[in-house]
């Protein structure tokens, strides 16, 4: 038995348990918000409420649950105060003497004096946390820029000065498994993305940058133009080994499966990171994946990097440097909110009647000319957002159904456009069921849904797409699915229980126009 | 309307049964299908197919005490079928992810054929679930039966995400040990 079969067979679980799991917990706070389509995005008030209810990190949770750790925590706080107090005082002095940091590399010369002054003022011994603030401790060869987002003034710190190496250590927890972070994405009406420009990257980038960092990225917005998340990518010192950073006001789905007892947080510049690694050795080449999660200034961050295992040391060096740079990020959610889209792509999801659909300006002329007898209309939608733009209808009769979808011809259709001479691309009689075993992998997409030129479509081709499976308990009529191209328009047909002649007639009516 | 009354309507072959079912459970069923297929129209299709399947199954079935579980099982089955049959849904990542997680519970080499039938499997898994605490059982089912994300489960049960992951990890290990101990080879 494979995992997929195991997953499917779980349907035999006792209904009592299923009902209990359905009513347990607080579904309103969970699935209805995250998974329900056509629900409006949470209001600001709701988001604030969610934030207030946000759980502490797992490490803190453990502490709560083990009272014996309270004593240790208190001792740590005292120790921390003793260590950091001189540092904080010293830093205040530094800030007075440094002025505002500079983000621009061109201003190196102008600020050399400042840097010198900075180095002089930080020459006294520092506590670990003070060092961690980034004034000292980076590689001599790295040029470090600091960006204080508070007033936009810039200052460059050329840290060629000697100083102790960073005294913090990132502890890499071992992840038992890595899961896909996309799995938890919820449906967001009107969601769209926009590439970030140079100024925007400066505004939301880390408070410090090292010479090898070169950022690009995009922001994701809801249908009203409110920014929801940012995805950044930066180069590292390793070729073709970027580091990805995602952050959002809402918690980001964690993709590492950690053993709770062993999960250790790493503390750097006042930020708690949960850092973990996953080594993949099953499929060559072996790779090392590095991850870090943190909440910084009210934003939730996820850092990811994947590198060849033999370059693990350098990858970790780069990764840690990047984490450190983001701890100097000052602005938090206010900066995120300042991201505004150049334009909000048009989006809507309208329910239409069949007559309205036929009269629809963009795609109505290619919509189903005649509703099949006895079929009941389930829904006709005109949908448009940044990525999708279609008119679609669904009719059913018992187990029989007809889906008719009209959209503009695009690249994905072009990849499935087939010549009628290439029967291997569409003739289902060549591929016995189960087709997962009979259709070659390289033809799977096109055999699944080929696109024919309307002028080439014949009844024989429709029959080549039609089949009657032995499926006890289900409708025994013809089943078929394929697409037809009418110039810049594509009609996609999925039918069960309708004859090839009827489908062909409908498609020809569109062509005759 | 009470579940028993809705089931009565099915037995009387009154079409109001469908309407009452849709009113009471339509939203939850659609949400369940949407969580699996990530496609609104397919989810609606699964919901509608669920009503048809229920119409054809009641009678002879009589799920007066567990109507929602009965319907949800149909919806889940239909939604998984849709994911398998329609590669365009791009939901293979989620299915693969959950399948891989469950694969850790299978005490058999990869090339071993299935040696356990559905009835025995159902008995084994139900006995195992009975050994779990209510919280662990609910978390396990929310993940592998309802296909909830880790974040959604954490929010639902007021747990940290790492706690949920650890709980699932341990439950999977427990399940594997249980199946091995009881001599089930899947």
PDB file of N, CA and C in Angstrom, chain A residues 448-512:
ATOM      1  N   UNK A 448      -4.380  14.833 -22.322  1.00  0.00           N
ATOM      2  CA  UNK A 448      -5.406  15.159 -21.325  1.00  0.00           C
ATOM      3  C   UNK A 448      -6.385  16.198 -21.862  1.00  0.00           C
ATOM      4  N   UNK A 449      -5.874  17.184 -22.584  1.00  0.00           N
ATOM      5  CA  UNK A 449      -6.756  18.241 -23.098  1.00  0.00           C
ATOM      6  C   UNK A 449      -6.146  18.866 -24.346  1.00  0.00           C
ATOM      7  N   UNK A 450      -6.275  18.221 -25.485  1.00  0.00           N
ATOM      8  CA  UNK A 450      -5.702  18.779 -26.716  1.00  0.00           C
ATOM      9  C   UNK A 450      -6.524  19.965 -27.225  1.00  0.00           C
ATOM     10  N   UNK A 451      -5.874  20.837 -27.979  1.00  0.00           N
ATOM     11  CA  UNK A 451      -6.568  21.980 -28.585  1.00  0.00           C
ATOM     12  C   UNK A 451      -6.560  21.774 -30.101  1.00  0.00           C
ATOM     13  N   UNK A 452      -7.745  21.809 -30.717  1.00  0.00           N
ATOM     14  CA  UNK A 452      -7.860  21.647 -32.169  1.00  0.00           C
ATOM     15  C   UNK A 452      -8.191  22.990 -32.805  1.00  0.00           C
ATOM     16  N   UNK A 453      -7.704  23.176 -34.011  1.00  0.00           N
ATOM     17  CA  UNK A 453      -8.128  24.344 -34.784  1.00  0.00           C
ATOM     18  C   UNK A 453      -9.574  24.094 -35.226  1.00  0.00           C
ATOM     19  N   UNK A 454     -10.416  25.115 -35.113  1.00  0.00           N
ATOM     20  CA  UNK A 454     -11.835  24.927 -35.410  1.00  0.00           C
ATOM     21  C   UNK A 454     -12.049  24.448 -36.845  1.00  0.00           C
ATOM     22  N   UNK A 455     -11.255  24.987 -37.773  1.00  0.00           N
ATOM     23  CA  UNK A 455     -11.479  24.619 -39.174  1.00  0.00           C
ATOM     24  C   UNK A 455     -11.091  23.171 -39.458  1.00  0.00           C
ATOM     25  N   UNK A 456     -10.308  22.562 -38.550  1.00  0.00           N
ATOM     26  CA  UNK A 456      -9.891  21.177 -38.763  1.00  0.00           C
ATOM     27  C   UNK A 456     -10.786  20.172 -38.037  1.00  0.00           C
ATOM     28  N   UNK A 457     -11.667  20.696 -37.187  1.00  0.00           N
ATOM     29  CA  UNK A 457     -12.470  19.790 -36.360  1.00  0.00           C
ATOM     30  C   UNK A 457     -13.486  19.016 -37.207  1.00  0.00           C
ATOM     31  N   UNK A 458     -13.509  17.700 -36.988  1.00  0.00           N
ATOM     32  CA  UNK A 458     -14.487  16.852 -37.672  1.00  0.00           C
ATOM     33  C   UNK A 458     -15.184  15.979 -36.625  1.00  0.00           C
ATOM     34  N   UNK A 459     -16.266  15.357 -37.056  1.00  0.00           N
ATOM     35  CA  UNK A 459     -16.978  14.465 -36.134  1.00  0.00           C
ATOM     36  C   UNK A 459     -16.084  13.294 -35.724  1.00  0.00           C
ATOM     37  N   UNK A 460     -15.217  12.860 -36.643  1.00  0.00           N
ATOM     38  CA  UNK A 460     -14.315  11.743 -36.329  1.00  0.00           C
ATOM     39  C   UNK A 460     -13.352  12.127 -35.201  1.00  0.00           C
ATOM     40  N   UNK A 461     -12.924  13.370 -35.227  1.00  0.00           N
ATOM     41  CA  UNK A 461     -12.002  13.813 -34.171  1.00  0.00           C
ATOM     42  C   UNK A 461     -12.716  13.831 -32.826  1.00  0.00           C
ATOM     43  N   UNK A 462     -13.956  14.307 -32.842  1.00  0.00           N
ATOM     44  CA  UNK A 462     -14.717  14.319 -31.586  1.00  0.00           C
ATOM     45  C   UNK A 462     -14.890  12.896 -31.076  1.00  0.00           C
ATOM     46  N   UNK A 463     -15.156  11.969 -31.999  1.00  0.00           N
ATOM     47  CA  UNK A 463     -15.271  10.567 -31.593  1.00  0.00           C
ATOM     48  C   UNK A 463     -13.939  10.030 -31.055  1.00  0.00           C
ATOM     49  N   UNK A 464     -12.837  10.529 -31.623  1.00  0.00           N
ATOM     50  CA  UNK A 464     -11.526  10.080 -31.132  1.00  0.00           C
ATOM     51  C   UNK A 464     -11.295  10.522 -29.691  1.00  0.00           C
ATOM     52  N   UNK A 465     -11.996  11.575 -29.296  1.00  0.00           N
ATOM     53  CA  UNK A 465     -11.866  12.064 -27.922  1.00  0.00           C
ATOM     54  C   UNK A 465     -12.901  11.443 -26.989  1.00  0.00           C
ATOM     55  N   UNK A 466     -13.882  10.762 -27.545  1.00  0.00           N
ATOM     56  CA  UNK A 466     -14.979  10.256 -26.711  1.00  0.00           C
ATOM     57  C   UNK A 466     -14.722   8.805 -26.311  1.00  0.00           C
ATOM     58  N   UNK A 467     -15.166   8.444 -25.120  1.00  0.00           N
ATOM     59  CA  UNK A 467     -15.009   7.068 -24.655  1.00  0.00           C
ATOM     60  C   UNK A 467     -16.127   6.744 -23.669  1.00  0.00           C
ATOM     61  N   UNK A 468     -16.379   5.456 -23.530  1.00  0.00           N
ATOM     62  CA  UNK A 468     -17.400   4.991 -22.579  1.00  0.00           C
ATOM     63  C   UNK A 468     -16.738   4.014 -21.617  1.00  0.00           C
ATOM     64  N   UNK A 469     -16.367   4.473 -20.440  1.00  0.00           N
ATOM     65  CA  UNK A 469     -15.693   3.563 -19.510  1.00  0.00           C
ATOM     66  C   UNK A 469     -16.693   2.632 -18.827  1.00  0.00           C
ATOM     67  N   UNK A 470     -16.191   1.513 -18.373  1.00  0.00           N
ATOM     68  CA  UNK A 470     -17.020   0.624 -17.550  1.00  0.00           C
ATOM     69  C   UNK A 470     -16.891   1.135 -16.121  1.00  0.00           C
ATOM     70  N   UNK A 471     -17.921   1.821 -15.689  1.00  0.00           N
ATOM     71  CA  UNK A 471     -17.849   2.482 -14.384  1.00  0.00           C
ATOM     72  C   UNK A 471     -19.173   2.234 -13.675  1.00  0.00           C
ATOM     73  N   UNK A 472     -19.251   1.098 -12.997  1.00  0.00           N
ATOM     74  CA  UNK A 472     -20.512   0.707 -12.384  1.00  0.00           C
ATOM     75  C   UNK A 472     -20.994   1.765 -11.406  1.00  0.00           C
ATOM     76  N   UNK A 473     -22.269   2.070 -11.486  1.00  0.00           N
ATOM     77  CA  UNK A 473     -22.847   3.049 -10.576  1.00  0.00           C
ATOM     78  C   UNK A 473     -22.793   4.451 -11.117  1.00  0.00           C
ATOM     79  N   UNK A 474     -22.040   4.661 -12.201  1.00  0.00           N
ATOM     80  CA  UNK A 474     -21.953   5.999 -12.779  1.00  0.00           C
ATOM     81  C   UNK A 474     -22.704   6.007 -14.109  1.00  0.00           C
ATOM     82  N   UNK A 475     -22.879   7.183 -14.667  1.00  0.00           N
ATOM     83  CA  UNK A 475     -23.534   7.321 -15.960  1.00  0.00           C
ATOM     84  C   UNK A 475     -22.753   6.532 -17.010  1.00  0.00           C
ATOM     85  N   UNK A 476     -23.459   5.858 -17.912  1.00  0.00           N
ATOM     86  CA  UNK A 476     -22.745   5.053 -18.908  1.00  0.00           C
ATOM     87  C   UNK A 476     -22.663   5.748 -20.267  1.00  0.00           C
ATOM     88  N   UNK A 477     -22.916   7.054 -20.280  1.00  0.00           N
ATOM     89  CA  UNK A 477     -22.879   7.780 -21.547  1.00  0.00           C
ATOM     90  C   UNK A 477     -21.454   8.097 -21.986  1.00  0.00           C
ATOM     91  N   UNK A 478     -21.358   8.795 -23.129  1.00  0.00           N
ATOM     92  CA  UNK A 478     -20.058   9.201 -23.655  1.00  0.00           C
ATOM     93  C   UNK A 478     -19.420  10.230 -22.730  1.00  0.00           C
ATOM     94  N   UNK A 479     -18.116  10.138 -22.639  1.00  0.00           N
ATOM     95  CA  UNK A 479     -17.361  11.162 -21.901  1.00  0.00           C
ATOM     96  C   UNK A 479     -16.311  11.731 -22.841  1.00  0.00           C
ATOM     97  N   UNK A 480     -16.091  13.002 -22.723  1.00  0.00           N
ATOM     98  CA  UNK A 480     -15.052  13.597 -23.582  1.00  0.00           C
ATOM     99  C   UNK A 480     -14.606  14.938 -23.019  1.00  0.00           C
ATOM    100  N   UNK A 481     -13.384  15.298 -23.298  1.00  0.00           N
ATOM    101  CA  UNK A 481     -12.921  16.649 -23.000  1.00  0.00           C
ATOM    102  C   UNK A 481     -11.815  17.036 -23.972  1.00  0.00           C
ATOM    103  N   UNK A 482     -11.917  18.233 -24.483  1.00  0.00           N
ATOM    104  CA  UNK A 482     -10.935  18.773 -25.412  1.00  0.00           C
ATOM    105  C   UNK A 482     -11.234  20.257 -25.597  1.00  0.00           C
ATOM    106  N   UNK A 483     -10.382  20.949 -26.346  1.00  0.00           N
ATOM    107  CA  UNK A 483     -10.580  22.382 -26.585  1.00  0.00           C
ATOM    108  C   UNK A 483     -10.522  22.660 -28.080  1.00  0.00           C
ATOM    109  N   UNK A 484     -11.195  23.722 -28.469  1.00  0.00           N
ATOM    110  CA  UNK A 484     -11.210  24.118 -29.880  1.00  0.00           C
ATOM    111  C   UNK A 484     -10.829  25.582 -29.974  1.00  0.00           C
ATOM    112  N   UNK A 485      -9.935  25.863 -30.902  1.00  0.00           N
ATOM    113  CA  UNK A 485      -9.470  27.242 -31.059  1.00  0.00           C
ATOM    114  C   UNK A 485     -10.213  27.933 -32.201  1.00  0.00           C
ATOM    115  N   UNK A 486     -10.801  29.092 -31.864  1.00  0.00           N
ATOM    116  CA  UNK A 486     -11.443  29.939 -32.879  1.00  0.00           C
ATOM    117  C   UNK A 486     -10.663  31.248 -32.932  1.00  0.00           C
ATOM    118  N   UNK A 487      -9.588  31.288 -33.691  1.00  0.00           N
ATOM    119  CA  UNK A 487      -8.770  32.498 -33.746  1.00  0.00           C
ATOM    120  C   UNK A 487      -8.112  32.758 -32.410  1.00  0.00           C
ATOM    121  N   UNK A 488      -8.502  33.874 -31.761  1.00  0.00           N
ATOM    122  CA  UNK A 488      -7.897  34.221 -30.473  1.00  0.00           C
ATOM    123  C   UNK A 488      -8.682  33.656 -29.295  1.00  0.00           C
ATOM    124  N   UNK A 489      -9.681  32.872 -29.584  1.00  0.00           N
ATOM    125  CA  UNK A 489     -10.546  32.359 -28.526  1.00  0.00           C
ATOM    126  C   UNK A 489     -10.446  30.833 -28.466  1.00  0.00           C
ATOM    127  N   UNK A 490     -10.511  30.306 -27.253  1.00  0.00           N
ATOM    128  CA  UNK A 490     -10.503  28.854 -27.070  1.00  0.00           C
ATOM    129  C   UNK A 490     -11.765  28.440 -26.310  1.00  0.00           C
ATOM    130  N   UNK A 491     -12.429  27.413 -26.812  1.00  0.00           N
ATOM    131  CA  UNK A 491     -13.577  26.838 -26.118  1.00  0.00           C
ATOM    132  C   UNK A 491     -13.156  25.483 -25.561  1.00  0.00           C
ATOM    133  N   UNK A 492     -13.308  25.329 -24.254  1.00  0.00           N
ATOM    134  CA  UNK A 492     -12.932  24.077 -23.599  1.00  0.00           C
ATOM    135  C   UNK A 492     -14.209  23.331 -23.221  1.00  0.00           C
ATOM    136  N   UNK A 493     -14.284  22.074 -23.641  1.00  0.00           N
ATOM    137  CA  UNK A 493     -15.496  21.291 -23.413  1.00  0.00           C
ATOM    138  C   UNK A 493     -15.171  20.079 -22.546  1.00  0.00           C
ATOM    139  N   UNK A 494     -15.970  19.888 -21.508  1.00  0.00           N
ATOM    140  CA  UNK A 494     -15.898  18.652 -20.712  1.00  0.00           C
ATOM    141  C   UNK A 494     -17.320  18.123 -20.633  1.00  0.00           C
ATOM    142  N   UNK A 495     -17.544  16.951 -21.159  1.00  0.00           N
ATOM    143  CA  UNK A 495     -18.920  16.455 -21.220  1.00  0.00           C
ATOM    144  C   UNK A 495     -19.000  15.016 -20.751  1.00  0.00           C
ATOM    145  N   UNK A 496     -20.111  14.692 -20.112  1.00  0.00           N
ATOM    146  CA  UNK A 496     -20.393  13.307 -19.704  1.00  0.00           C
ATOM    147  C   UNK A 496     -21.876  13.075 -19.949  1.00  0.00           C
ATOM    148  N   UNK A 497     -22.201  12.098 -20.768  1.00  0.00           N
ATOM    149  CA  UNK A 497     -23.596  11.783 -21.016  1.00  0.00           C
ATOM    150  C   UNK A 497     -24.186  12.499 -22.211  1.00  0.00           C
ATOM    151  N   UNK A 498     -23.349  13.132 -23.027  1.00  0.00           N
ATOM    152  CA  UNK A 498     -23.834  13.788 -24.247  1.00  0.00           C
ATOM    153  C   UNK A 498     -23.141  13.142 -25.443  1.00  0.00           C
ATOM    154  N   UNK A 499     -23.857  13.067 -26.547  1.00  0.00           N
ATOM    155  CA  UNK A 499     -23.298  12.361 -27.696  1.00  0.00           C
ATOM    156  C   UNK A 499     -22.265  13.222 -28.416  1.00  0.00           C
ATOM    157  N   UNK A 500     -21.285  12.590 -29.049  1.00  0.00           N
ATOM    158  CA  UNK A 500     -20.307  13.355 -29.835  1.00  0.00           C
ATOM    159  C   UNK A 500     -20.983  14.190 -30.918  1.00  0.00           C
ATOM    160  N   UNK A 501     -22.065  13.683 -31.512  1.00  0.00           N
ATOM    161  CA  UNK A 501     -22.762  14.437 -32.559  1.00  0.00           C
ATOM    162  C   UNK A 501     -23.293  15.759 -31.999  1.00  0.00           C
ATOM    163  N   UNK A 502     -23.869  15.702 -30.819  1.00  0.00           N
ATOM    164  CA  UNK A 502     -24.468  16.917 -30.226  1.00  0.00           C
ATOM    165  C   UNK A 502     -23.368  17.944 -29.923  1.00  0.00           C
ATOM    166  N   UNK A 503     -22.276  17.468 -29.338  1.00  0.00           N
ATOM    167  CA  UNK A 503     -21.169  18.374 -29.014  1.00  0.00           C
ATOM    168  C   UNK A 503     -20.611  18.989 -30.306  1.00  0.00           C
ATOM    169  N   UNK A 504     -20.434  18.143 -31.313  1.00  0.00           N
ATOM    170  CA  UNK A 504     -19.869  18.609 -32.581  1.00  0.00           C
ATOM    171  C   UNK A 504     -20.766  19.680 -33.195  1.00  0.00           C
ATOM    172  N   UNK A 505     -22.072  19.446 -33.110  1.00  0.00           N
ATOM    173  CA  UNK A 505     -23.021  20.412 -33.683  1.00  0.00           C
ATOM    174  C   UNK A 505     -22.898  21.771 -32.991  1.00  0.00           C
ATOM    175  N   UNK A 506     -22.776  21.757 -31.679  1.00  0.00           N
ATOM    176  CA  UNK A 506     -22.649  23.021 -30.943  1.00  0.00           C
ATOM    177  C   UNK A 506     -21.382  23.768 -31.355  1.00  0.00           C
ATOM    178  N   UNK A 507     -20.302  23.029 -31.482  1.00  0.00           N
ATOM    179  CA  UNK A 507     -19.026  23.670 -31.836  1.00  0.00           C
ATOM    180  C   UNK A 507     -19.059  24.207 -33.262  1.00  0.00           C
ATOM    181  N   UNK A 508     -19.730  23.494 -34.150  1.00  0.00           N
ATOM    182  CA  UNK A 508     -19.823  23.934 -35.538  1.00  0.00           C
ATOM    183  C   UNK A 508     -20.703  25.183 -35.676  1.00  0.00           C
ATOM    184  N   UNK A 509     -21.698  25.278 -34.814  1.00  0.00           N
ATOM    185  CA  UNK A 509     -22.539  26.480 -34.857  1.00  0.00           C
ATOM    186  C   UNK A 509     -21.710  27.729 -34.588  1.00  0.00           C
ATOM    187  N   UNK A 510     -20.750  27.611 -33.690  1.00  0.00           N
ATOM    188  CA  UNK A 510     -19.878  28.750 -33.387  1.00  0.00           C
ATOM    189  C   UNK A 510     -19.018  29.088 -34.595  1.00  0.00           C
ATOM    190  N   UNK A 511     -18.572  28.036 -35.283  1.00  0.00           N
ATOM    191  CA  UNK A 511     -17.692  28.230 -36.428  1.00  0.00           C
ATOM    192  C   UNK A 511     -18.474  28.830 -37.599  1.00  0.00           C
ATOM    193  N   UNK A 512     -19.715  28.400 -37.773  1.00  0.00           N
ATOM    194  CA  UNK A 512     -20.517  28.879 -38.894  1.00  0.00           C
ATOM    195  C   UNK A 512     -20.777  30.374 -38.805  1.00  0.00           C
TER     196      UNK A 512
END
